[in-house]
PDB file of C-alpha atoms in Angstrom:
ATOM      1  CA  TRP T  74       3.596  -5.821  -5.656  1.00  0.00           C
ATOM      2  CA  ASP T  75       4.364  -3.212  -8.270  1.00  0.00           C
ATOM      3  CA  ILE T  76       7.652  -1.684  -7.102  1.00  0.00           C
ATOM      4  CA  THR T  77      10.661  -2.926  -5.152  1.00  0.00           C
ATOM      5  CA  ALA T  78      12.320   0.025  -3.429  1.00  0.00           C
ATOM      6  CA  ARG T  79      15.769  -0.159  -1.920  1.00  0.00           C
ATOM      7  CA  PRO T  80      16.228   2.401   0.862  1.00  0.00           C
ATOM      8  CA  PRO T  81      19.664   3.991   1.226  1.00  0.00           C
ATOM      9  CA  VAL T  82      22.332   2.357   3.367  1.00  0.00           C
ATOM     10  CA  LYS T  83      22.068   3.380   7.021  1.00  0.00           C
ATOM     11  CA  PRO T  84      24.798   5.572   8.553  1.00  0.00           C
ATOM     12  CA  ASP T  85      26.238   2.508  10.317  1.00  0.00           C
ATOM     13  CA  GLY T  86      26.588   0.710   6.968  1.00  0.00           C
ATOM     14  CA  ALA T  87      23.633  -1.642   7.541  1.00  0.00           C
ATOM     15  CA  LEU T  88      21.428  -2.468   4.573  1.00  0.00           C
ATOM     16  CA  PRO T  89      17.736  -1.828   5.305  1.00  0.00           C
ATOM     17  CA  GLN T  90      15.115  -4.254   4.010  1.00  0.00           C
ATOM     18  CA  ASP T  91      13.688  -3.711   0.552  1.00  0.00           C
ATOM     19  CA  ARG T  92      10.186  -2.298   0.477  1.00  0.00           C
ATOM     20  CA  HIS T  93       7.489  -3.935  -1.613  1.00  0.00           C
ATOM     21  CA  ILE T  94       5.059  -1.276  -2.773  1.00  0.00           C
ATOM     22  CA  GLU T  95       1.609  -1.974  -4.201  1.00  0.00           C
ATOM     23  CA  VAL T  96       0.321   1.086  -6.082  1.00  0.00           C
ATOM     24  CA  LYS T  97      -3.414   1.720  -6.407  1.00  0.00           C
ATOM     25  CA  GLY T  98      -4.597   4.570  -8.578  1.00  0.00           C
ATOM     26  CA  ARG T  99      -8.120   5.808  -8.109  1.00  0.00           C
ATOM     27  CA  ALA T 100     -10.110   8.353 -10.111  1.00  0.00           C
ATOM     28  CA  LYS T 101     -11.107  11.356  -8.021  1.00  0.00           C
ATOM     29  CA  GLY T 102     -14.685  11.076  -6.815  1.00  0.00           C
ATOM     30  CA  HIS T 103     -14.653   7.297  -6.439  1.00  0.00           C
ATOM     31  CA  ASP T 104     -14.987   5.912  -2.926  1.00  0.00           C
ATOM     32  CA  VAL T 105     -13.689   2.328  -3.161  1.00  0.00           C
ATOM     33  CA  ILE T 106     -10.384   0.589  -3.850  1.00  0.00           C
ATOM     34  CA  THR T 107     -10.366  -3.114  -4.741  1.00  0.00           C
ATOM     35  CA  VAL T 108      -7.492  -5.192  -3.385  1.00  0.00           C
ATOM     36  CA  SER T 109      -6.908  -8.790  -4.418  1.00  0.00           C
ATOM     37  CA  ARG T 110      -6.759 -11.613  -1.900  1.00  0.00           C
ATOM     38  CA  ASN T 111      -3.133 -12.261  -2.870  1.00  0.00           C
ATOM     39  CA  GLU T 112      -2.186  -8.611  -2.278  1.00  0.00           C
ATOM     40  CA  ILE T 113      -3.770  -8.727   1.187  1.00  0.00           C
ATOM     41  CA  LEU T 114      -2.060 -12.012   2.081  1.00  0.00           C
ATOM     42  CA  TYR T 115       1.291 -10.715   0.899  1.00  0.00           C
ATOM     43  CA  ALA T 116       0.851  -7.517   2.935  1.00  0.00           C
ATOM     44  CA  LEU T 117       0.004  -9.507   6.071  1.00  0.00           C
ATOM     45  CA  ASN T 118       2.964 -11.864   5.594  1.00  0.00           C
ATOM     46  CA  GLN T 119       5.484  -9.100   4.881  1.00  0.00           C
ATOM     47  CA  ALA T 120       4.314  -6.669   7.605  1.00  0.00           C
ATOM     48  CA  ASP T 121       6.601  -3.577   7.649  1.00  0.00           C
ATOM     49  CA  LYS T 122       8.218  -4.523   4.353  1.00  0.00           C
ATOM     50  CA  PHE T 123       4.930  -3.980   2.457  1.00  0.00           C
ATOM     51  CA  TRP T 124       3.464  -0.540   1.746  1.00  0.00           C
ATOM     52  CA  LEU T 125       0.217   0.231  -0.028  1.00  0.00           C
ATOM     53  CA  THR T 126       0.491   3.453  -2.022  1.00  0.00           C
ATOM     54  CA  ILE T 127      -2.597   5.350  -3.168  1.00  0.00           C
ATOM     55  CA  VAL T 128      -2.677   8.014  -5.873  1.00  0.00           C
ATOM     56  CA  ILE T 129      -5.897   9.899  -6.631  1.00  0.00           C
ATOM     57  CA  VAL T 130      -6.050  10.914 -10.286  1.00  0.00           C
ATOM     58  CA  ASP T 131      -8.047  13.830 -11.685  1.00  0.00           C
ATOM     59  CA  GLY T 132      -7.378  14.220 -15.403  1.00  0.00           C
ATOM     60  CA  ASP T 133      -3.782  15.410 -15.755  1.00  0.00           C
ATOM     61  CA  SER T 134      -3.370  16.161 -12.047  1.00  0.00           C
ATOM     62  CA  TYR T 135      -3.102  13.907  -9.027  1.00  0.00           C
ATOM     63  CA  GLU T 136      -3.095  13.859  -5.227  1.00  0.00           C
ATOM     64  CA  GLY T 137      -0.595  11.831  -3.276  1.00  0.00           C
ATOM     65  CA  PRO T 138       1.081   9.494  -3.227  1.00  0.00           C
ATOM     66  CA  TYR T 139      -0.234   8.422   0.156  1.00  0.00           C
ATOM     67  CA  TYR T 140       1.753   5.657   1.873  1.00  0.00           C
ATOM     68  CA  VAL T 141      -0.073   3.156   4.092  1.00  0.00           C
ATOM     69  CA  LYS T 142       2.083   0.876   6.220  1.00  0.00           C
ATOM     70  CA  ASN T 143       0.344  -2.258   7.534  1.00  0.00           C
ATOM     71  CA  PRO T 144      -2.832  -1.485   5.571  1.00  0.00           C
ATOM     72  CA  PHE T 145      -4.737  -4.692   6.365  1.00  0.00           C
ATOM     73  CA  THR T 146      -5.578  -6.451   9.612  1.00  0.00           C
ATOM     74  CA  THR T 147      -7.377  -9.639   8.564  1.00  0.00           C
ATOM     75  CA  GLU T 148      -7.062 -12.298   5.953  1.00  0.00           C
ATOM     76  CA  PRO T 149     -10.067 -12.693   3.615  1.00  0.00           C
ATOM     77  CA  ASP T 150     -11.981 -15.969   3.683  1.00  0.00           C
ATOM     78  CA  PHE T 151     -10.649 -18.677   1.384  1.00  0.00           C
ATOM     79  CA  GLY T 152     -13.189 -18.194  -1.427  1.00  0.00           C
ATOM     80  CA  VAL T 153     -12.947 -14.391  -1.523  1.00  0.00           C
ATOM     81  CA  PRO T 154     -10.959 -13.238  -4.597  1.00  0.00           C
ATOM     82  CA  SER T 155     -10.836  -9.533  -3.653  1.00  0.00           C
ATOM     83  CA  VAL T 156     -12.005  -7.039  -1.049  1.00  0.00           C
ATOM     84  CA  ASN T 157     -13.384  -3.540  -1.555  1.00  0.00           C
ATOM     85  CA  TYR T 158     -12.055  -0.979   0.923  1.00  0.00           C
ATOM     86  CA  GLU T 159     -13.442   2.486   1.502  1.00  0.00           C
ATOM     87  CA  LEU T 160     -10.905   4.972   0.218  1.00  0.00           C
ATOM     88  CA  LYS T 161     -11.418   7.253   3.233  1.00  0.00           C
ATOM     89  CA  TYR T 162     -10.602   4.353   5.590  1.00  0.00           C
ATOM     90  CA  LEU T 163      -7.279   3.618   3.878  1.00  0.00           C
ATOM     91  CA  LEU T 164      -6.405   7.325   3.589  1.00  0.00           C
ATOM     92  CA  SER T 165      -7.040   7.748   7.322  1.00  0.00           C
ATOM     93  CA  LYS T 166      -4.122   5.351   7.891  1.00  0.00           C
ATOM     94  CA  ALA T 167      -1.840   7.021   5.312  1.00  0.00           C
ATOM     95  CA  GLU T 168       1.175   9.272   5.536  1.00  0.00           C
ATOM     96  CA  PRO T 169       0.995  11.958   2.822  1.00  0.00           C
ATOM     97  CA  GLN T 170       4.661  11.889   1.858  1.00  0.00           C
ATOM     98  CA  GLU T 171       7.314   9.221   1.851  1.00  0.00           C
ATOM     99  CA  PRO T 172       8.282   8.383   5.429  1.00  0.00           C
ATOM    100  CA  SER T 173      11.969   8.707   6.156  1.00  0.00           C
ATOM    101  CA  GLY T 174      12.312   5.339   7.918  1.00  0.00           C
TER     102      GLY T 174
END
């Protein structure tokens, strides 16, 4: 993962779990995001702790970030080094701004 985020302490004093965020930037107009086997396995093993974040870049401007919790549902076969996902599929599962929870 690219970023470890530490959410604020809850009102009752409990420490929430760190979030592990994998950031994928994609040039506007491209339809596919490539995710490594290791990134997928980590996401599946960490469940709610892992977020995939997508940023669409267009020159000096950008769209997003879009946060996708539980982005993957199946483990790739053993010999598969990476998987291409349709950007529109991942964005359909995204929340456009940082969730509060």
